[in-house]
Amino acid sequence: MKTPAAQFKVQATALTQDLRHRQLIQTALGKYEVVRDRTKAAFQDWPAARQAAAEIKWEAVNHLDAHLVQLVRNLEARGTKVHWASTAQQARDIILGIIREKKARSIVKSKAMTSEEIHLNEALEEAGFEVVESDLGEFIVQLRKEPPYHIVFPAMHLSRGDISELFTRELGSAPTQNPEELTMIARRVLRQKYITADVGFTGANFAIAETGMISITENEGNARLTAALPKVMITLLGIEKILPRLEDLALFLPMLATIGTGQPLTCYNSMYGGPRQPREPDGPEEFHVVLLDNRRTELLADPEQRDALHCIRCGGCLNVCPIFKNVGGHTYHTTYSGPIGSVITPHLRGLQDWKHLSFASSLCGACTETCPVKINLHHHLLHNRRNASKQKPSFFERTAFTVFSGIINRPRLYQCAKILGRFFQRFHGLVKGTRLDPAYAWTQSRELPPIAPQTFKEYWRSRNAGPGSPS
Ligand code: SF4
């Protein structure tokens, strides 16, 4: 089996040459920055809002222990059952345990990247349960037996024609390229599932420690139905989703919508504080919250990269990343793709196996610039590169840097290397980009800049030797 790095390389090479794929992504993200910036302009002071958001998340993450205790206390006070899962396996076992105890058969889900992270659908299906994704994009990729392509737009890599073909094949509907008709086809299938499902499963955008509430934001209303109709509701959330106060949502909800989709606010914003209370007309009879660690505390223990836990999963860094726009979401083979995925996956799944993602970057900094909570993404990619080579130095890297430092620290040797380099670069064209090229790793896909015709020292000497120069 190919290593993740080899798999990434092969797929990235193929997809960067796939013009149809590039066209689809360009179409999907073409107007993103214009719409986002227009919505951003409605903020009185966007840089101040970003700073405030970064500070709130800093407070939340740096006092996570206290906020989690407060959240759990408040959730339990209203009858919610809270579970702690250290690993993906534990989270799956807890969820399966609840479903089995309730003798449930079918589960309807709203979008939850945490469930992708723990491979919940596979576990549920293996155990014989019927699972249906209710978010339209997730429903489409589930029919295609694919993981989501993007953390906010799971089916952005598909055209209307692709979706029409899929629905015709899987649901027996008539072909159509009309988006409303396609939505209605999915809706007809899904409405029935809400009514018959025994368990509703959701993720969460935020968890409010002060009030013990789960905040879910969405555009289709499917999460509301998922939470309101089945008798049992299960929410799986990463422990970093905490916000200290209810009033923090006043900043985070519009900010998430602005950077995520360019909307001032997403269409449906719901808060869940427990199972149905006496006199409440709807809601689940039982509400379970599963708090997922899955190596987040290891990231928390790293003071240099801890701020990666500030991420609110808006997807903004993916939308502006030149690498993501060329290689697409599936090439990463990770739950979280794009810049934030490249930063956190080595922490969540192992640095050595996933260090290649740190190199899937032009280091242009567009991700850092767009991040609403000011995560220093491109610097964290450099941190990952450094940590990976410190942990397990590669033979070629070590040799190259030993040779380089040996030359650069000896002026006479450096002079010789410079002369030889200038001489041999005349013949470089003969082998450039071939296996005979000593710089093949670079030149197979990039240009090697020529050695400068004059070094600064040479320039300075010639300047001082020129007419009128000081003696
Ligand atoms: S890292 Fe920042 S921009 Fe990227 S998804 Fe997270 S919050 Fe959004």
Coordinates of C-alpha atoms and ligand atoms in Angstrom, one line a residue:
M1 CA 0.0 0.0 0.0
K2 CA 1.2 3.5 -0.8
T3 CA 2.3 5.8 2.0
P4 CA 0.1 8.9 2.6
A5 CA 2.9 11.0 1.1
A6 CA 3.2 8.9 -2.1
Q7 CA -0.6 8.8 -2.5
F8 CA -0.7 12.6 -2.1
K9 CA 2.0 13.2 -4.7
V10 CA 0.4 10.9 -7.3
Q11 CA -3.1 12.4 -6.9
A12 CA -1.9 16.0 -6.7
T13 CA 0.1 15.5 -9.9
A14 CA -3.0 14.1 -11.7
L15 CA -5.5 16.6 -10.4
T16 CA -3.4 19.7 -11.2
Q17 CA -3.5 18.6 -14.8
D18 CA -7.2 17.9 -14.7
L19 CA -8.7 21.0 -16.3
R20 CA -12.4 20.0 -15.7
H21 CA -11.7 19.6 -12.0
R22 CA -9.9 23.0 -11.9
Q23 CA -12.8 24.6 -13.7
L24 CA -15.3 23.2 -11.2
I25 CA -13.3 24.6 -8.2
Q26 CA -12.7 27.9 -9.9
T27 CA -16.5 28.2 -10.6
A28 CA -17.3 27.2 -7.0
L29 CA -14.8 29.7 -5.4
G30 CA -14.6 32.3 -8.1
K31 CA -16.8 34.8 -6.4
Y32 CA -15.9 33.8 -2.9
E33 CA -13.5 36.6 -2.1
V34 CA -15.7 39.3 -3.6
V35 CA -18.7 38.2 -1.6
R36 CA -16.7 37.7 1.6
D37 CA -15.1 41.1 1.4
R38 CA -18.5 42.8 0.7
T39 CA -19.9 41.2 3.9
K40 CA -16.7 41.9 5.9
A41 CA -17.2 45.6 5.0
A42 CA -20.4 45.5 7.1
F43 CA -18.3 45.1 10.2
Q44 CA -17.5 48.4 11.8
D45 CA -13.9 47.4 12.3
W46 CA -12.9 44.0 10.9
P47 CA -9.3 43.9 12.3
A48 CA -10.7 44.7 15.8
A49 CA -13.3 42.0 15.5
R50 CA -10.6 39.5 14.5
Q51 CA -8.5 40.5 17.4
A52 CA -11.4 40.2 19.8
A53 CA -12.2 36.7 18.4
A54 CA -8.6 35.6 18.7
E55 CA -8.5 36.8 22.3
I56 CA -11.8 35.1 23.2
K57 CA -10.6 31.8 21.7
W58 CA -7.3 32.2 23.5
E59 CA -9.1 32.6 26.8
A60 CA -11.3 29.6 26.0
V61 CA -8.5 27.3 25.0
N62 CA -6.0 28.4 27.7
H63 CA -8.6 27.8 30.4
L64 CA -10.2 24.8 28.8
D65 CA -10.2 22.7 31.9
A66 CA -12.4 25.3 33.8
H67 CA -14.7 26.0 30.9
L68 CA -15.3 22.3 30.2
V69 CA -16.2 21.7 33.9
Q70 CA -18.6 24.6 33.7
L71 CA -20.1 23.4 30.4
V72 CA -20.7 19.9 31.8
R73 CA -22.2 21.1 35.0
N74 CA -24.7 23.3 33.2
L75 CA -25.6 20.7 30.6
E76 CA -26.2 18.1 33.3
A77 CA -28.3 20.5 35.3
R78 CA -30.9 20.4 32.5
G79 CA -30.8 16.6 32.2
T80 CA -28.3 16.1 29.4
K81 CA -26.1 13.0 29.7
V82 CA -22.4 14.0 29.0
H83 CA -19.8 11.4 27.9
W84 CA -16.1 11.9 27.6
A85 CA -14.2 10.2 24.8
S86 CA -10.4 10.2 24.8
T87 CA -10.1 8.4 21.5
A88 CA -12.0 7.9 18.3
Q89 CA -12.6 4.3 19.3
Q90 CA -14.1 5.3 22.6
A91 CA -16.4 7.9 20.9
R92 CA -17.6 5.2 18.5
D93 CA -18.2 2.8 21.4
I94 CA -20.1 5.3 23.4
I95 CA -22.4 6.3 20.5
L96 CA -23.0 2.7 19.5
G97 CA -23.7 1.9 23.1
I98 CA -26.4 4.6 23.3
I99 CA -28.0 3.5 20.0
R100 CA -28.0 -0.2 21.0
E101 CA -29.5 0.6 24.5
K102 CA -32.3 2.5 22.8
K103 CA -32.9 -0.4 20.4
A104 CA -32.7 2.0 17.5
R105 CA -32.5 1.0 13.9
S106 CA -32.1 4.2 11.9
I107 CA -30.1 7.3 12.5
V108 CA -30.4 10.6 10.8
K109 CA -27.4 12.9 10.8
S110 CA -26.7 16.5 10.3
K111 CA -23.3 17.7 9.2
A112 CA -20.5 16.9 11.7
M113 CA -16.8 16.8 10.7
T114 CA -16.1 15.2 14.1
S115 CA -18.1 12.2 12.9
E116 CA -15.9 12.0 9.8
E117 CA -12.9 12.2 12.1
I118 CA -14.0 9.1 14.1
H119 CA -15.3 7.3 11.0
L120 CA -18.7 7.0 12.6
N121 CA -20.8 6.1 9.5
E122 CA -18.6 3.1 8.7
A123 CA -18.9 1.9 12.3
L124 CA -22.6 2.3 12.4
E125 CA -23.2 0.6 9.0
E126 CA -20.9 -2.2 10.0
A127 CA -23.0 -2.7 13.1
G128 CA -26.1 -3.0 10.9
F129 CA -27.7 0.4 11.4
E130 CA -29.1 2.6 8.7
V131 CA -27.4 6.1 8.6
V132 CA -28.6 8.9 6.5
E133 CA -26.9 12.3 6.1
S134 CA -29.4 15.1 6.0
D135 CA -27.2 18.0 4.9
L136 CA -27.6 18.2 1.1
G137 CA -23.9 18.2 0.3
E138 CA -23.3 15.3 2.8
F139 CA -26.2 13.4 1.4
I140 CA -24.7 13.7 -2.1
V141 CA -21.3 12.5 -1.1
Q142 CA -22.8 9.7 1.0
L143 CA -24.6 8.4 -2.1
R144 CA -21.3 8.6 -3.9
K145 CA -19.6 6.7 -1.0
E146 CA -17.0 9.5 -0.8
P147 CA -15.8 11.6 2.2
P148 CA -16.7 15.4 2.1
Y149 CA -14.5 17.3 -0.3
H150 CA -14.5 20.5 1.8
I151 CA -15.3 21.2 5.5
V152 CA -18.1 23.6 4.6
F153 CA -19.1 22.6 1.0
P154 CA -18.9 18.8 0.9
A155 CA -19.9 18.4 -2.7
M156 CA -18.3 21.5 -4.3
H157 CA -16.3 19.3 -6.7
L158 CA -19.5 18.2 -8.5
S159 CA -21.5 19.8 -11.3
R160 CA -25.3 19.9 -11.5
G161 CA -25.0 17.2 -14.2
D162 CA -23.0 15.0 -11.9
I163 CA -25.6 15.3 -9.2
S164 CA -28.5 14.7 -11.6
E165 CA -26.8 11.5 -12.9
L166 CA -26.2 10.4 -9.3
F167 CA -29.8 10.9 -8.3
T168 CA -31.1 9.2 -11.4
R169 CA -28.9 6.2 -10.7
E170 CA -29.4 6.0 -6.9
L171 CA -32.9 7.4 -6.4
G172 CA -34.5 6.7 -9.7
S173 CA -35.4 10.4 -10.3
A174 CA -35.8 12.0 -13.7
P175 CA -32.7 13.8 -15.0
T176 CA -32.7 17.6 -14.3
Q177 CA -30.1 20.3 -14.0
N178 CA -32.4 22.7 -12.1
P179 CA -30.9 23.2 -8.6
E180 CA -34.3 23.6 -7.0
E181 CA -35.6 20.4 -8.6
L182 CA -32.5 18.6 -7.4
T183 CA -33.0 19.9 -3.9
M184 CA -36.6 18.8 -4.0
I185 CA -35.6 15.3 -5.0
A186 CA -33.3 15.0 -2.0
R187 CA -35.8 16.6 0.3
R188 CA -38.5 14.0 -0.6
V189 CA -36.2 11.2 0.4
L190 CA -35.0 13.0 3.5
R191 CA -38.3 14.1 5.0
Q192 CA -39.4 10.5 5.3
K193 CA -36.1 9.6 7.1
Y194 CA -36.7 12.3 9.8
I195 CA -40.1 10.9 10.6
T196 CA -38.9 7.3 10.9
A197 CA -35.4 7.8 12.5
D198 CA -34.9 6.7 16.1
V199 CA -31.9 8.8 16.7
G200 CA -30.8 12.2 15.6
F201 CA -27.1 12.9 15.4
T202 CA -25.5 16.3 15.2
G203 CA -22.1 18.0 15.4
A204 CA -21.7 21.5 17.0
N205 CA -20.3 24.8 16.0
F206 CA -19.9 26.1 19.5
A207 CA -20.5 25.0 23.1
I208 CA -21.3 27.8 25.6
A209 CA -19.7 27.1 29.0
E210 CA -21.7 29.8 30.8
T211 CA -25.1 28.5 29.9
G212 CA -24.4 24.8 29.0
M213 CA -25.7 25.1 25.5
I214 CA -24.7 23.7 22.1
S215 CA -24.9 26.1 19.2
I216 CA -25.5 24.8 15.7
T217 CA -25.5 27.0 12.6
E218 CA -26.7 25.8 9.2
N219 CA -28.4 26.9 6.0
E220 CA -30.9 24.1 5.3
G221 CA -32.8 23.6 8.5
N222 CA -31.9 19.9 8.4
A223 CA -30.0 20.1 11.8
R224 CA -33.2 21.5 13.4
L225 CA -35.3 18.6 12.1
T226 CA -32.6 16.1 13.1
A227 CA -32.6 17.5 16.6
A228 CA -36.4 18.0 16.9
L229 CA -38.0 14.9 15.5
P230 CA -36.2 11.7 16.8
K231 CA -36.6 10.8 20.4
V232 CA -32.9 10.6 21.1
M233 CA -30.4 13.3 20.2
I234 CA -26.6 12.7 20.2
T235 CA -24.1 15.5 19.7
L236 CA -20.5 14.9 19.1
L237 CA -18.1 17.8 19.6
G238 CA -14.4 18.4 19.9
I239 CA -13.5 19.8 23.3
E240 CA -12.0 22.9 21.6
K241 CA -15.4 24.1 20.4
I242 CA -15.9 26.0 23.8
L243 CA -16.8 29.6 24.0
P244 CA -16.9 31.1 27.5
R245 CA -20.0 33.3 27.3
L246 CA -23.3 33.4 25.5
E247 CA -22.6 36.9 24.3
D248 CA -19.5 35.6 22.5
L249 CA -21.9 34.2 19.9
A250 CA -22.8 37.8 18.9
L251 CA -19.3 38.0 17.4
F252 CA -18.7 34.4 16.3
L253 CA -21.9 33.6 14.5
P254 CA -21.6 36.5 12.0
M255 CA -17.9 36.0 11.7
L256 CA -18.2 32.3 10.9
A257 CA -20.9 33.0 8.2
T258 CA -18.9 35.9 6.7
I259 CA -15.6 34.0 6.2
G260 CA -17.3 30.6 5.6
T261 CA -19.8 31.5 2.9
G262 CA -19.8 35.3 2.6
Q263 CA -23.3 35.5 4.3
P264 CA -23.9 38.1 7.0
L265 CA -25.4 35.2 9.1
T266 CA -26.3 31.6 8.3
C267 CA -30.1 31.0 7.8
Y268 CA -30.7 28.8 10.9
N269 CA -29.0 29.3 14.2
S270 CA -30.2 27.0 17.0
M271 CA -29.2 26.4 20.6
Y272 CA -29.7 23.2 22.5
G273 CA -29.5 23.1 26.3
G274 CA -30.9 19.7 27.1
P275 CA -33.7 17.3 26.4
R276 CA -37.3 18.4 26.1
Q277 CA -38.4 20.2 29.3
P278 CA -42.0 20.1 30.6
R279 CA -44.2 22.5 28.6
E280 CA -41.8 22.5 25.7
P281 CA -43.6 21.5 22.4
D282 CA -40.8 19.6 20.7
G283 CA -37.3 18.3 21.1
P284 CA -35.7 14.9 22.1
E285 CA -36.7 13.0 25.1
E286 CA -33.0 12.2 25.7
F287 CA -30.0 14.4 24.9
H288 CA -26.4 13.0 24.9
V289 CA -23.3 15.1 24.4
V290 CA -20.1 13.3 23.6
L291 CA -17.0 15.4 24.2
L292 CA -14.1 14.3 22.0
D293 CA -10.4 14.7 22.8
N294 CA -8.8 12.4 20.1
R295 CA -5.3 14.0 20.7
R296 CA -6.5 17.6 21.0
T297 CA -5.0 17.7 24.5
E298 CA -1.6 16.8 23.0
L299 CA -1.9 19.8 20.8
L300 CA -3.0 21.8 23.8
A301 CA 0.2 20.8 25.5
D302 CA 2.2 22.4 22.7
P303 CA 2.5 26.1 23.6
E304 CA 3.8 27.0 20.1
Q305 CA 0.9 25.5 18.1
R306 CA -1.8 25.5 20.7
D307 CA -3.7 28.3 18.8
A308 CA -4.5 25.8 16.1
L309 CA -7.3 24.7 18.5
H310 CA -8.8 28.2 18.1
C311 CA -10.1 27.1 14.6
I312 CA -13.9 27.5 14.2
R313 CA -13.9 25.4 11.0
C314 CA -15.1 28.2 8.8
G315 CA -13.2 26.8 5.8
G316 CA -11.9 30.3 4.8
C317 CA -8.3 29.1 4.7
L318 CA -9.2 26.4 2.2
N319 CA -11.0 28.8 0.0
V320 CA -8.0 31.0 -0.5
C321 CA -5.3 28.4 -0.6
P322 CA -3.6 28.1 -4.0
I323 CA -2.7 24.5 -3.2
F324 CA -6.2 23.4 -2.2
K325 CA -7.6 25.1 -5.3
N326 CA -5.4 23.0 -7.5
V327 CA -5.2 19.6 -5.8
G328 CA -8.7 19.6 -4.3
G329 CA -9.9 18.2 -1.0
H330 CA -9.8 14.5 -1.6
T331 CA -6.1 14.5 -2.4
Y332 CA -5.3 15.2 1.3
H333 CA -6.9 11.9 2.5
T334 CA -7.6 13.7 5.8
T335 CA -10.7 14.7 7.6
Y336 CA -9.6 18.4 7.6
S337 CA -8.0 19.4 4.4
G338 CA -6.3 22.7 3.2
P339 CA -4.0 24.7 5.5
I340 CA -5.7 23.9 8.8
G341 CA -5.8 20.2 7.9
S342 CA -2.1 20.4 7.1
V343 CA -1.4 22.0 10.4
I344 CA -3.4 19.7 12.7
T345 CA -3.4 16.4 10.9
P346 CA 0.3 15.6 11.9
H347 CA -0.8 16.2 15.5
L348 CA -4.0 14.1 15.3
R349 CA -2.5 11.2 13.2
G350 CA 1.2 11.3 13.6
L351 CA 3.9 13.7 12.5
Q352 CA 6.1 11.4 10.4
D353 CA 3.3 9.9 8.3
W354 CA 1.7 13.3 7.6
K355 CA 4.6 15.7 7.5
H356 CA 4.4 15.9 3.7
L357 CA 1.3 18.1 4.2
S358 CA 3.5 20.8 5.7
F359 CA 5.2 21.0 2.3
A360 CA 1.8 21.3 0.4
S361 CA 2.1 25.0 0.8
S362 CA 3.4 28.0 -1.1
L363 CA 3.9 29.8 2.2
C364 CA 2.1 32.8 0.6
G365 CA 0.3 33.4 3.9
A366 CA -3.1 33.9 2.4
C367 CA -4.5 31.4 4.9
T368 CA -3.1 33.3 7.9
E369 CA -4.4 36.6 6.5
T370 CA -8.0 35.3 6.1
C371 CA -8.3 33.3 9.3
P372 CA -10.9 35.1 11.5
V373 CA -9.3 33.9 14.7
K374 CA -5.8 34.9 13.6
I375 CA -4.2 31.4 13.6
N376 CA -0.6 31.7 12.3
L377 CA -1.2 28.9 9.8
H378 CA 1.8 29.2 7.5
H379 CA 4.2 29.6 10.4
H380 CA 2.7 26.4 11.9
L381 CA 3.5 24.6 8.7
L382 CA 7.1 25.7 9.2
H383 CA 7.0 24.5 12.8
N384 CA 5.8 21.1 11.6
R385 CA 8.6 20.9 9.0
R386 CA 11.1 21.7 11.7
N387 CA 9.7 19.3 14.2
A388 CA 9.5 16.5 11.7
S389 CA 13.2 16.9 10.6
K390 CA 14.3 17.2 14.3
Q391 CA 12.4 14.1 15.2
K392 CA 13.6 12.0 12.3
P393 CA 16.2 13.8 10.2
S394 CA 16.3 12.6 6.6
F395 CA 19.6 11.4 5.3
F396 CA 19.6 13.7 2.3
E397 CA 18.6 16.7 4.2
R398 CA 21.3 16.1 6.9
T399 CA 23.9 15.5 4.2
A400 CA 22.9 18.6 2.2
F401 CA 23.0 20.9 5.2
T402 CA 26.3 19.5 6.5
V403 CA 27.8 20.1 3.1
F404 CA 26.2 23.6 2.9
S405 CA 27.4 24.7 6.3
G406 CA 30.9 23.3 5.6
I407 CA 31.1 25.5 2.5
I408 CA 29.4 28.6 3.8
N409 CA 31.6 28.8 6.9
R410 CA 34.9 28.6 4.8
P411 CA 35.3 31.7 2.6
R412 CA 38.0 30.2 0.4
L413 CA 35.9 27.1 -0.2
Y414 CA 32.8 29.3 -0.8
Q415 CA 34.8 31.2 -3.5
C416 CA 35.7 27.9 -5.2
A417 CA 32.2 26.7 -5.0
K418 CA 30.9 29.9 -6.6
I419 CA 33.4 29.7 -9.5
L420 CA 32.6 26.0 -10.1
G421 CA 28.9 26.8 -9.9
R422 CA 29.1 29.5 -12.4
F423 CA 31.1 27.3 -14.7
F424 CA 28.8 24.3 -14.5
Q425 CA 25.6 26.2 -14.8
R426 CA 26.4 26.9 -18.4
F427 CA 25.9 23.2 -19.1
H428 CA 22.9 22.8 -16.8
G429 CA 20.4 23.1 -19.7
L430 CA 21.7 19.7 -21.0
V431 CA 20.4 17.8 -18.0
K432 CA 17.9 20.1 -16.5
G433 CA 14.8 18.3 -15.2
T434 CA 16.2 14.9 -15.9
R435 CA 17.4 12.2 -13.5
L436 CA 21.0 13.2 -14.2
D437 CA 20.4 16.7 -12.9
P438 CA 21.9 17.1 -9.4
A439 CA 19.0 19.6 -8.6
Y440 CA 16.3 17.2 -10.0
A441 CA 14.2 17.3 -6.9
W442 CA 13.8 21.1 -7.6
T443 CA 13.9 21.3 -11.3
Q444 CA 11.4 18.6 -12.1
S445 CA 8.7 21.1 -11.5
R446 CA 10.4 24.5 -11.0
E447 CA 13.0 26.8 -12.4
L448 CA 16.4 26.9 -10.7
P449 CA 17.4 30.6 -10.5
P450 CA 20.8 31.3 -12.0
I451 CA 23.7 32.2 -9.8
A452 CA 24.0 36.0 -9.7
P453 CA 26.6 37.3 -12.2
Q454 CA 28.1 39.4 -9.4
T455 CA 28.1 38.9 -5.7
F456 CA 27.7 41.8 -3.3
K457 CA 31.4 41.6 -2.4
E458 CA 32.4 41.8 -6.1
Y459 CA 30.0 44.7 -6.6
W460 CA 31.4 46.6 -3.7
R461 CA 34.9 46.0 -4.8
S462 CA 34.2 47.2 -8.4
R463 CA 32.3 50.2 -7.0
N464 CA 35.1 51.3 -4.9
A465 CA 37.6 50.7 -7.7
G466 CA 35.6 52.8 -10.2
P467 CA 36.4 56.4 -11.2
G468 CA 35.8 58.9 -8.4
S469 CA 35.7 56.2 -5.8
P470 CA 37.3 56.9 -2.4
S471 CA 40.9 55.9 -2.3
Ligands
SF4_1 S1 -7.9 27.9 10.5 FE1 -9.0 29.8 10.5 S2 -9.6 30.1 8.4 FE2 -9.0 28.0 8.5 S3 -10.9 26.9 9.0 FE3 -10.0 27.4 11.0 S4 -10.9 29.4 11.6 FE4 -11.3 29.1 9.4

